[in-house]
Tab-separated table of C-alpha atoms in Angstrom:
chain	number	residue	atom	x	y	z
A	1	MET	CA	-25.767	36.170	7.774
A	2	SER	CA	-22.460	38.045	6.560
A	3	ALA	CA	-19.841	36.224	4.294
A	4	GLU	CA	-17.851	35.898	6.851
A	5	ASN	CA	-20.110	33.842	9.126
A	6	LYS	CA	-21.187	31.340	5.936
A	7	PRO	CA	-19.283	27.722	6.154
A	8	VAL	CA	-16.961	27.276	3.162
A	9	PRO	CA	-17.848	24.646	0.764
A	10	SER	CA	-15.387	21.586	0.267
A	11	ARG	CA	-15.204	18.661	-1.634
A	12	ILE	CA	-13.098	15.555	-1.579
A	13	PHE	CA	-10.347	15.155	-4.472
A	14	VAL	CA	-8.503	11.577	-4.890
A	15	VAL	CA	-4.897	11.873	-5.184
A	16	LYS	CA	-3.199	9.025	-7.143
A	17	VAL	CA	0.142	7.889	-5.027
A	18	THR	CA	2.874	4.692	-4.964
A	19	GLY	CA	0.513	2.033	-3.228
A	20	GLY	CA	2.371	1.992	0.066
A	21	GLN	CA	3.261	5.134	0.199
A	22	GLU	CA	0.224	6.799	1.531
A	23	ARG	CA	1.066	7.400	5.571
A	24	ASN	CA	4.714	8.957	3.867
A	25	VAL	CA	2.621	11.161	1.184
A	26	CYS	CA	0.136	11.963	3.408
A	27	SER	CA	2.995	12.884	6.482
A	28	LEU	CA	4.846	15.272	3.833
A	29	VAL	CA	1.344	16.947	2.480
A	30	ALA	CA	0.296	17.910	5.873
A	31	ASN	CA	3.336	19.265	6.827
A	32	ARG	CA	3.343	21.397	3.710
A	33	VAL	CA	0.191	22.108	4.382
A	34	GLU	CA	0.656	23.411	7.708
A	35	ALA	CA	4.206	25.488	6.636
A	36	ARG	CA	1.717	26.990	3.799
A	37	LYS	CA	-1.051	27.712	5.546
A	38	THR	CA	-3.048	25.908	2.255
A	39	PRO	CA	-7.480	25.732	2.372
A	40	ILE	CA	-7.219	21.851	3.232
A	41	PHE	CA	-9.345	20.792	5.748
A	42	SER	CA	-8.130	17.091	6.177
A	43	LEU	CA	-6.287	14.282	4.364
A	44	ILE	CA	-7.461	10.545	4.522
A	45	TYR	CA	-5.647	7.343	3.394
A	46	SER	CA	-7.267	3.735	3.843
A	47	GLU	CA	-5.672	0.538	3.666
A	48	LYS	CA	-8.879	-0.195	2.065
A	49	MET	CA	-8.034	1.981	-0.826
A	50	LYS	CA	-4.118	1.266	-1.554
A	51	GLY	CA	-2.199	3.596	-3.841
A	52	TYR	CA	-4.779	6.701	-3.427
A	53	LEU	CA	-4.999	9.897	-0.751
A	54	LEU	CA	-8.114	11.756	0.119
A	55	ILE	CA	-7.856	15.747	0.045
A	56	GLU	CA	-11.152	17.339	1.529
A	57	ALA	CA	-10.469	21.518	0.118
A	58	VAL	CA	-11.958	24.184	-1.537
A	59	SER	CA	-10.390	24.067	-4.672
A	60	ALA	CA	-8.880	21.533	-6.802
A	61	GLN	CA	-5.954	24.224	-6.935
A	62	ALA	CA	-5.435	24.135	-3.119
A	63	VAL	CA	-4.698	20.330	-3.734
A	64	SER	CA	-2.695	21.145	-6.986
A	65	ASP	CA	-0.388	23.522	-4.681
A	66	ALA	CA	-0.624	20.954	-1.814
A	67	VAL	CA	0.973	17.864	-3.886
A	68	SER	CA	2.881	19.130	-6.306
A	69	GLY	CA	6.592	18.200	-6.398
A	70	VAL	CA	5.918	15.616	-3.539
A	71	LYS	CA	7.405	12.911	-4.060
A	72	HIS	CA	5.322	9.094	-4.998
A	73	VAL	CA	2.147	11.213	-6.059
A	74	ARG	CA	1.185	9.598	-9.501
A	75	SER	CA	-1.660	12.039	-10.834
A	76	TYR	CA	-5.063	13.512	-9.626
A	77	VAL	CA	-8.306	11.325	-9.870
A	78	PRO	CA	-10.539	14.095	-11.997
A	79	GLY	CA	-13.652	14.945	-10.425
A	80	VAL	CA	-14.600	14.741	-6.723
A	81	MET	CA	-16.556	12.305	-4.125
A	82	THR	CA	-19.197	12.667	-1.932
A	83	MET	CA	-19.277	12.198	1.954
A	84	ALA	CA	-21.269	8.705	0.826
A	85	ASP	CA	-18.817	7.543	-1.205
A	86	ILE	CA	-15.930	7.589	1.967
A	87	SER	CA	-18.248	6.859	4.736
A	88	GLY	CA	-17.598	3.338	4.493
A	89	LEU	CA	-14.033	4.029	4.598
A	90	ILE	CA	-13.384	6.414	7.760
A	91	ALA	CA	-15.831	4.799	10.021
A	92	THR	CA	-14.588	3.650	13.281
A	93	LYS	CA	-13.235	0.639	13.785
A	94	PRO	CA	-11.622	-0.745	17.048
A	95	THR	CA	-8.116	-0.948	17.089
A	96	MET	CA	-5.519	-2.582	19.051
A	97	GLU	CA	-5.227	0.130	21.700
A	98	GLU	CA	-5.413	-2.205	24.515
A	99	LEU	CA	-1.460	-3.585	23.958
A	100	LYS	CA	0.126	-3.300	26.804
A	101	VAL	CA	4.197	-4.424	27.523
A	102	GLU	CA	4.642	-8.316	28.341
A	103	GLN	CA	1.157	-8.996	26.728
A	104	ILE	CA	1.674	-12.123	24.680
A	105	VAL	CA	-0.051	-11.527	21.429
A	106	GLU	CA	0.129	-13.614	18.189
A	107	VAL	CA	1.374	-12.450	15.063
A	108	THR	CA	-1.428	-12.772	12.233
A	109	GLY	CA	0.229	-11.900	8.960
A	110	GLY	CA	3.519	-11.446	7.014
A	111	PRO	CA	6.828	-14.050	7.509
A	112	PHE	CA	6.055	-14.830	11.441
A	113	LYS	CA	2.607	-15.436	11.196
A	114	GLY	CA	1.447	-18.070	13.824
A	115	MET	CA	3.736	-17.247	16.101
A	116	ARG	CA	3.407	-16.192	19.594
A	117	ALA	CA	5.249	-13.206	21.120
A	118	LYS	CA	5.856	-10.567	24.004
A	119	VAL	CA	5.088	-7.120	23.746
A	120	VAL	CA	8.586	-4.919	24.571
A	121	ARG	CA	7.076	-1.459	23.182
A	122	TYR	CA	3.650	0.021	21.701
A	123	ASP	CA	3.769	3.565	20.083
A	124	SER	CA	-0.225	4.237	19.237
A	125	ALA	CA	0.691	7.344	17.033
A	126	LYS	CA	2.478	4.685	14.506
A	127	LYS	CA	0.052	1.509	15.373
A	128	GLU	CA	3.670	-0.487	16.002
A	129	ALA	CA	4.727	-2.826	18.058
A	130	THR	CA	7.962	-3.595	19.103
A	131	VAL	CA	7.458	-7.797	20.044
A	132	THR	CA	10.224	-10.149	21.129
A	133	LEU	CA	9.577	-13.941	19.183
A	134	ILE	CA	8.702	-16.658	22.007
A	135	ASP	CA	8.828	-19.227	19.466
A	136	ALA	CA	11.990	-18.480	17.840
A	137	PRO	CA	14.746	-20.365	18.663
A	138	TYR	CA	16.490	-17.496	19.844
A	139	GLN	CA	15.498	-13.638	20.943
A	140	LEU	CA	14.352	-11.755	18.273
A	141	GLN	CA	12.891	-8.405	18.213
A	142	VAL	CA	10.566	-7.551	15.404
A	143	THR	CA	8.708	-3.870	14.735
A	144	ILE	CA	4.671	-5.034	13.318
A	145	ASP	CA	2.272	-2.991	12.647
A	146	SER	CA	-0.298	-3.731	15.332
A	147	GLY	CA	-2.833	-4.803	12.603
A	148	TYR	CA	-0.752	-8.387	12.365
A	149	LEU	CA	-1.394	-9.071	15.943
A	150	LYS	CA	-3.805	-10.448	18.532
A	151	GLN	CA	-4.119	-10.918	21.338
A	152	VAL	CA	-3.895	-14.523	23.470
A	153	THR	CA	-6.265	-15.120	25.585
A	154	GLY	CA	-6.299	-18.009	28.288
A	155	LYS	CA	-2.691	-18.698	29.114
A	156	GLY	CA	-0.118	-16.363	29.105
A	157	SER	CA	-2.131	-12.947	28.759
């Protein structure tokens, strides 16, 4: 087997970021990796690990090059993680992909918890839905993360 055909060994590094900014940092780092052709294979963030970004790369130097100077990056966590450590984080979970326009849903979290709403628009890339609150005294459109929406069964759906 020649050196060209050997798979490049990768490791998973952890970067500490500002809590709640994981998606933004991931997007910024992904853009930088594409522009600079840095040897980074994947970027992972999870709601289960708030404040952390997992980066699969060849070396710590590649990770350092990709995240240096990016806003909201706090520090590097020393060491590497194994696939066994993160297998629970990357297991697929059914999402609200089946949300449709005009569908009746219930808000399960946030300031509008318990209110019923009608879906006006759904962005599957951002996993956000713009809804009109039905229980509000006036028509109010709000954009909510789809994780906070639950389909209402029975009447209205």
